[in-house]
mmCIF file of C-alpha atoms in Angstrom:
data_model
loop_
_atom_site.group_PDB
_atom_site.id
_atom_site.type_symbol
_atom_site.label_atom_id
_atom_site.label_comp_id
_atom_site.label_asym_id
_atom_site.label_seq_id
_atom_site.Cartn_x
_atom_site.Cartn_y
_atom_site.Cartn_z
ATOM 1 C CA UNK A 351 103.617 -37.585 58.399
ATOM 2 C CA UNK A 352 101.026 -37.984 61.304
ATOM 3 C CA UNK A 353 101.860 -33.878 62.260
ATOM 4 C CA UNK A 354 101.720 -32.572 58.367
ATOM 5 C CA UNK A 355 98.191 -34.194 58.645
ATOM 6 C CA UNK A 356 97.758 -32.975 62.360
ATOM 7 C CA UNK A 357 98.810 -29.660 61.266
ATOM 8 C CA UNK A 358 96.608 -29.670 57.758
ATOM 9 C CA UNK A 359 93.858 -30.641 59.632
ATOM 10 C CA UNK A 360 93.843 -27.587 62.272
ATOM 11 C CA UNK A 361 94.618 -25.196 58.991
ATOM 12 C CA UNK A 362 91.581 -26.592 57.262
ATOM 13 C CA UNK A 363 88.693 -25.560 57.508
ATOM 14 C CA UNK A 364 85.132 -26.363 57.767
ATOM 15 C CA UNK A 365 83.495 -26.874 53.828
ATOM 16 C CA UNK A 366 80.495 -25.575 54.893
ATOM 17 C CA UNK A 367 81.466 -21.828 55.725
ATOM 18 C CA UNK A 368 83.559 -19.986 52.921
ATOM 19 C CA UNK A 369 86.352 -18.062 53.092
ATOM 20 C CA UNK A 370 85.765 -14.746 53.221
ATOM 21 C CA UNK A 371 87.685 -13.939 50.177
ATOM 22 C CA UNK A 372 85.640 -16.180 47.945
ATOM 23 C CA UNK A 373 82.458 -14.510 49.648
ATOM 24 C CA UNK A 374 84.155 -10.868 48.535
ATOM 25 C CA UNK A 375 85.318 -11.813 45.762
ATOM 26 C CA UNK A 376 81.523 -13.561 44.510
ATOM 27 C CA UNK A 377 80.043 -9.980 45.867
ATOM 28 C CA UNK A 378 82.583 -7.842 43.506
ATOM 29 C CA UNK A 379 81.521 -10.290 40.541
ATOM 30 C CA UNK A 380 77.979 -9.828 41.511
ATOM 31 C CA UNK A 381 78.286 -6.227 41.457
ATOM 32 C CA UNK A 382 79.783 -6.477 38.301
ATOM 33 C CA UNK A 383 77.377 -8.371 36.786
ATOM 34 C CA UNK A 384 74.298 -6.192 38.249
ATOM 35 C CA UNK A 385 76.109 -3.072 36.973
ATOM 36 C CA UNK A 386 76.330 -4.439 33.692
ATOM 37 C CA UNK A 387 73.026 -6.092 33.526
ATOM 38 C CA UNK A 388 71.374 -2.719 34.461
ATOM 39 C CA UNK A 389 73.461 -0.618 32.095
ATOM 40 C CA UNK A 390 73.090 -2.981 28.920
ATOM 41 C CA UNK A 391 70.628 -5.455 29.597
ATOM 42 C CA UNK A 392 67.859 -4.010 31.247
ATOM 43 C CA UNK A 393 67.534 -0.874 28.846
ATOM 44 C CA UNK A 394 67.846 -3.196 25.709
ATOM 45 C CA UNK A 395 64.962 -5.319 27.359
ATOM 46 C CA UNK A 396 62.575 -2.198 28.412
ATOM 47 C CA UNK A 397 63.203 -0.839 25.180
ATOM 48 C CA UNK A 398 62.031 -4.701 23.254
ATOM 49 C CA UNK A 399 59.215 -4.334 26.182
ATOM 50 C CA UNK A 400 57.824 -1.181 24.990
ATOM 51 C CA UNK A 401 58.093 -1.880 21.302
ATOM 52 C CA UNK A 402 56.366 -4.796 21.731
ATOM 53 C CA UNK A 403 53.577 -3.319 23.789
ATOM 54 C CA UNK A 404 53.779 0.151 21.438
ATOM 55 C CA UNK A 405 53.161 -2.574 18.435
ATOM 56 C CA UNK A 406 49.974 -4.875 20.572
ATOM 57 C CA UNK A 407 48.115 -1.238 21.457
ATOM 58 C CA UNK A 408 48.833 0.035 17.450
ATOM 59 C CA UNK A 409 47.990 -3.381 16.461
ATOM 60 C CA UNK A 410 44.638 -2.741 18.789
ATOM 61 C CA UNK A 411 44.778 0.974 17.431
ATOM 62 C CA UNK A 412 44.429 0.072 13.895
ATOM 63 C CA UNK A 413 42.095 -2.935 14.443
ATOM 64 C CA UNK A 414 39.754 -0.664 15.729
ATOM 65 C CA UNK A 415 40.310 1.868 13.291
ATOM 66 C CA UNK A 416 39.686 -0.545 10.556
ATOM 67 C CA UNK A 417 36.575 -2.311 12.678
ATOM 68 C CA UNK A 418 34.967 1.224 12.701
ATOM 69 C CA UNK A 419 35.822 1.891 8.740
ATOM 70 C CA UNK A 420 33.831 -1.994 8.085
ATOM 71 C CA UNK A 421 30.720 -0.927 9.807
ATOM 72 C CA UNK A 422 30.908 2.816 8.380
ATOM 73 C CA UNK A 423 30.848 0.986 5.033
ATOM 74 C CA UNK A 424 28.492 -1.450 6.029
ATOM 75 C CA UNK A 425 26.219 1.292 6.848
ATOM 76 C CA UNK A 426 27.062 2.874 3.798
ATOM 77 C CA UNK A 427 26.420 -0.593 1.862
ATOM 78 C CA UNK A 428 22.631 -1.001 3.485
ATOM 79 C CA UNK A 429 22.493 2.560 2.585
ATOM 80 C CA UNK A 430 22.911 2.527 -1.206
ATOM 81 C CA UNK A 431 21.134 -0.865 -0.945
ATOM 82 C CA UNK A 432 17.947 0.595 0.524
ATOM 83 C CA UNK A 433 18.658 3.344 -1.912
ATOM 84 C CA UNK A 434 19.086 1.079 -4.764
ATOM 85 C CA UNK A 435 15.559 -0.773 -3.349
ATOM 86 C CA UNK A 436 13.593 2.011 -3.052
ATOM 87 C CA UNK A 437 14.653 3.261 -6.743
ATOM 88 C CA UNK A 438 14.025 -0.169 -8.199
ATOM 89 C CA UNK A 439 10.647 0.694 -6.419
ATOM 90 C CA UNK A 440 10.344 3.930 -8.207
ATOM 91 C CA UNK A 441 11.431 2.166 -11.840
ATOM 92 C CA UNK A 442 8.678 -0.685 -11.128
ATOM 93 C CA UNK A 443 5.538 1.761 -10.057
ATOM 94 C CA UNK A 444 6.554 4.015 -13.268
ATOM 95 C CA UNK A 445 7.189 0.719 -15.604
ATOM 96 C CA UNK A 446 3.461 -0.585 -14.190
ATOM 97 C CA UNK A 447 2.111 2.984 -14.388
ATOM 98 C CA UNK A 448 3.325 3.044 -18.226
ATOM 99 C CA UNK A 449 1.860 -0.362 -18.966
ATOM 100 C CA UNK A 450 -1.409 1.022 -17.396
ATOM 101 C CA UNK A 451 -1.077 3.724 -19.952
ATOM 102 C CA UNK A 452 -0.147 2.003 -23.119
ATOM 103 C CA UNK A 453 -3.065 -0.383 -21.977
ATOM 104 C CA UNK A 454 -5.215 2.172 -21.797
ATOM 105 C CA UNK A 455 -3.942 3.535 -25.038
ATOM 106 C CA UNK A 456 -4.420 0.393 -26.559
ATOM 107 C CA UNK A 457 -7.835 -0.160 -25.360
ATOM 108 C CA UNK A 458 -9.144 3.507 -26.504
ATOM 109 C CA UNK A 459 -7.460 2.960 -29.980
ATOM 110 C CA UNK A 460 -9.007 -0.797 -30.156
ATOM 111 C CA UNK A 461 -12.414 0.750 -29.493
ATOM 112 C CA UNK A 462 -11.864 3.787 -31.779
ATOM 113 C CA UNK A 463 -11.195 1.109 -34.349
ATOM 114 C CA UNK A 464 -14.169 -0.743 -33.322
ATOM 115 C CA UNK A 465 -16.452 2.114 -33.477
ATOM 116 C CA UNK A 466 -15.101 2.945 -37.207
ATOM 117 C CA UNK A 467 -15.528 -0.063 -38.455
ATOM 118 C CA UNK A 468 -19.170 -0.756 -37.244
ATOM 119 C CA UNK A 469 -20.303 2.594 -38.147
ATOM 120 C CA UNK A 470 -18.624 2.032 -42.000
ATOM 121 C CA UNK A 471 -20.644 -1.308 -41.457
ATOM 122 C CA UNK A 472 -23.757 0.510 -40.091
ATOM 123 C CA UNK A 473 -23.504 2.839 -43.219
ATOM 124 C CA UNK A 474 -22.812 0.056 -45.496
ATOM 125 C CA UNK A 475 -25.953 -1.597 -43.819
ATOM 126 C CA UNK A 476 -28.145 0.839 -44.279
ATOM 127 C CA UNK A 477 -26.992 1.598 -47.718
ATOM 128 C CA UNK A 478 -28.257 -1.943 -48.469
ATOM 129 C CA UNK A 479 -31.209 -1.586 -46.677
ATOM 130 C CA UNK A 480 -32.021 1.546 -49.236
ATOM 131 C CA UNK A 481 -30.886 -0.007 -52.128
ATOM 132 C CA UNK A 482 -33.013 -2.935 -51.271
ATOM 133 C CA UNK A 483 -36.063 -0.980 -50.587
ATOM 134 C CA UNK A 484 -35.730 0.630 -53.705
ATOM 135 C CA UNK A 485 -35.448 -2.495 -55.270
ATOM 136 C CA UNK A 486 -38.734 -3.833 -53.416
ATOM 137 C CA UNK A 487 -40.430 -0.491 -53.987
ATOM 138 C CA UNK A 488 -40.124 -1.365 -58.001
ATOM 139 C CA UNK A 489 -40.909 -4.860 -57.496
ATOM 140 C CA UNK A 490 -43.528 -4.701 -55.554
ATOM 141 C CA UNK A 491 -45.271 -0.940 -57.782
ATOM 142 C CA UNK A 492 -44.692 -3.429 -60.610
ATOM 143 C CA UNK A 493 -46.537 -6.420 -58.932
ATOM 144 C CA UNK A 494 -49.034 -4.116 -57.685
ATOM 145 C CA UNK A 495 -49.704 -2.535 -61.245
ATOM 146 C CA UNK A 496 -49.671 -5.958 -63.149
ATOM 147 C CA UNK A 497 -52.197 -6.928 -59.934
ATOM 148 C CA UNK A 498 -54.038 -3.715 -60.884
ATOM 149 C CA UNK A 499 -54.212 -3.600 -64.724
ATOM 150 C CA UNK A 500 -55.448 -7.432 -64.077
ATOM 151 C CA UNK A 501 -58.027 -6.593 -61.317
ATOM 152 C CA UNK A 502 -59.570 -3.007 -63.173
ATOM 153 C CA UNK A 503 -59.020 -4.844 -66.967
ATOM 154 C CA UNK A 504 -57.204 -2.103 -68.228
ATOM 155 C CA UNK A 505 -53.678 -1.793 -68.502
ATOM 156 C CA UNK A 506 -52.001 0.831 -67.070
ATOM 157 C CA UNK A 507 -49.225 1.452 -69.379
ATOM 158 C CA UNK A 508 -48.178 4.825 -69.063
ATOM 159 C CA UNK A 509 -44.669 4.846 -66.523
ATOM 160 C CA UNK A 510 -45.161 7.911 -65.461
ATOM 161 C CA UNK A 511 -49.046 7.501 -63.999
ATOM 162 C CA UNK A 512 -48.212 3.943 -62.820
ATOM 163 C CA UNK A 513 -44.720 5.521 -61.002
ATOM 164 C CA UNK A 514 -47.238 8.184 -59.184
ATOM 165 C CA UNK A 515 -49.790 5.279 -58.824
ATOM 166 C CA UNK A 516 -47.089 2.913 -56.604
ATOM 167 C CA UNK A 517 -45.239 5.782 -55.098
ATOM 168 C CA UNK A 518 -48.659 6.751 -53.649
ATOM 169 C CA UNK A 519 -49.631 3.075 -52.067
ATOM 170 C CA UNK A 520 -46.619 2.877 -50.517
ATOM 171 C CA UNK A 521 -46.580 5.960 -49.361
ATOM 172 C CA UNK A 522 -49.694 5.535 -47.400
ATOM 173 C CA UNK A 523 -48.678 1.841 -46.853
ATOM 174 C CA UNK A 524 -46.166 3.783 -45.061
ATOM 175 C CA UNK A 525 -45.601 2.975 -41.468
ATOM 176 C CA UNK A 526 -48.695 1.055 -41.022
ATOM 177 C CA UNK A 527 -47.806 -1.488 -43.902
ATOM 178 C CA UNK A 528 -44.448 -1.926 -42.452
ATOM 179 C CA UNK A 529 -45.374 -1.984 -38.903
ATOM 180 C CA UNK A 530 -48.405 -4.560 -39.778
ATOM 181 C CA UNK A 531 -45.849 -6.398 -41.860
ATOM 182 C CA UNK A 532 -43.519 -6.959 -38.568
ATOM 183 C CA UNK A 533 -45.781 -8.480 -36.097
#
């Protein structure tokens, strides 16, 4: 047994150094693995990587386009808002002008109505004044005739004559009598 063991020991090789058949078999297997990876797996990975890059870049481009569109819509909104504010200011100014015009119309109508009422009142006062002056003249005439007949001692019964006397008396008193009576 010793001999068999010695013979095996002589043919046994070092475990640190691989056998050349294993090295060749390993190189062939590695070459087949590299061929399969380069022929089938790497192109698929490259396609997937390219698709992902395209999706990311496309997403960025779509996001930039959406951002540009949003900015454009924002500018349109701001322009519409400014236009609406301008329109509101114009409408407000028109309303103020209309209100001022209506106010002026109402004031003018009120002045006209006031002038009409004042004029009617003045006409009525003038008519009443004339009526009162006529009544006073008649009464003053009657009193003057009574007084004159008492002073003169004769009757002034003649109506036409007394009326003429009274009218003459009042006309003589006219401006001087009325000015003297007002002091």
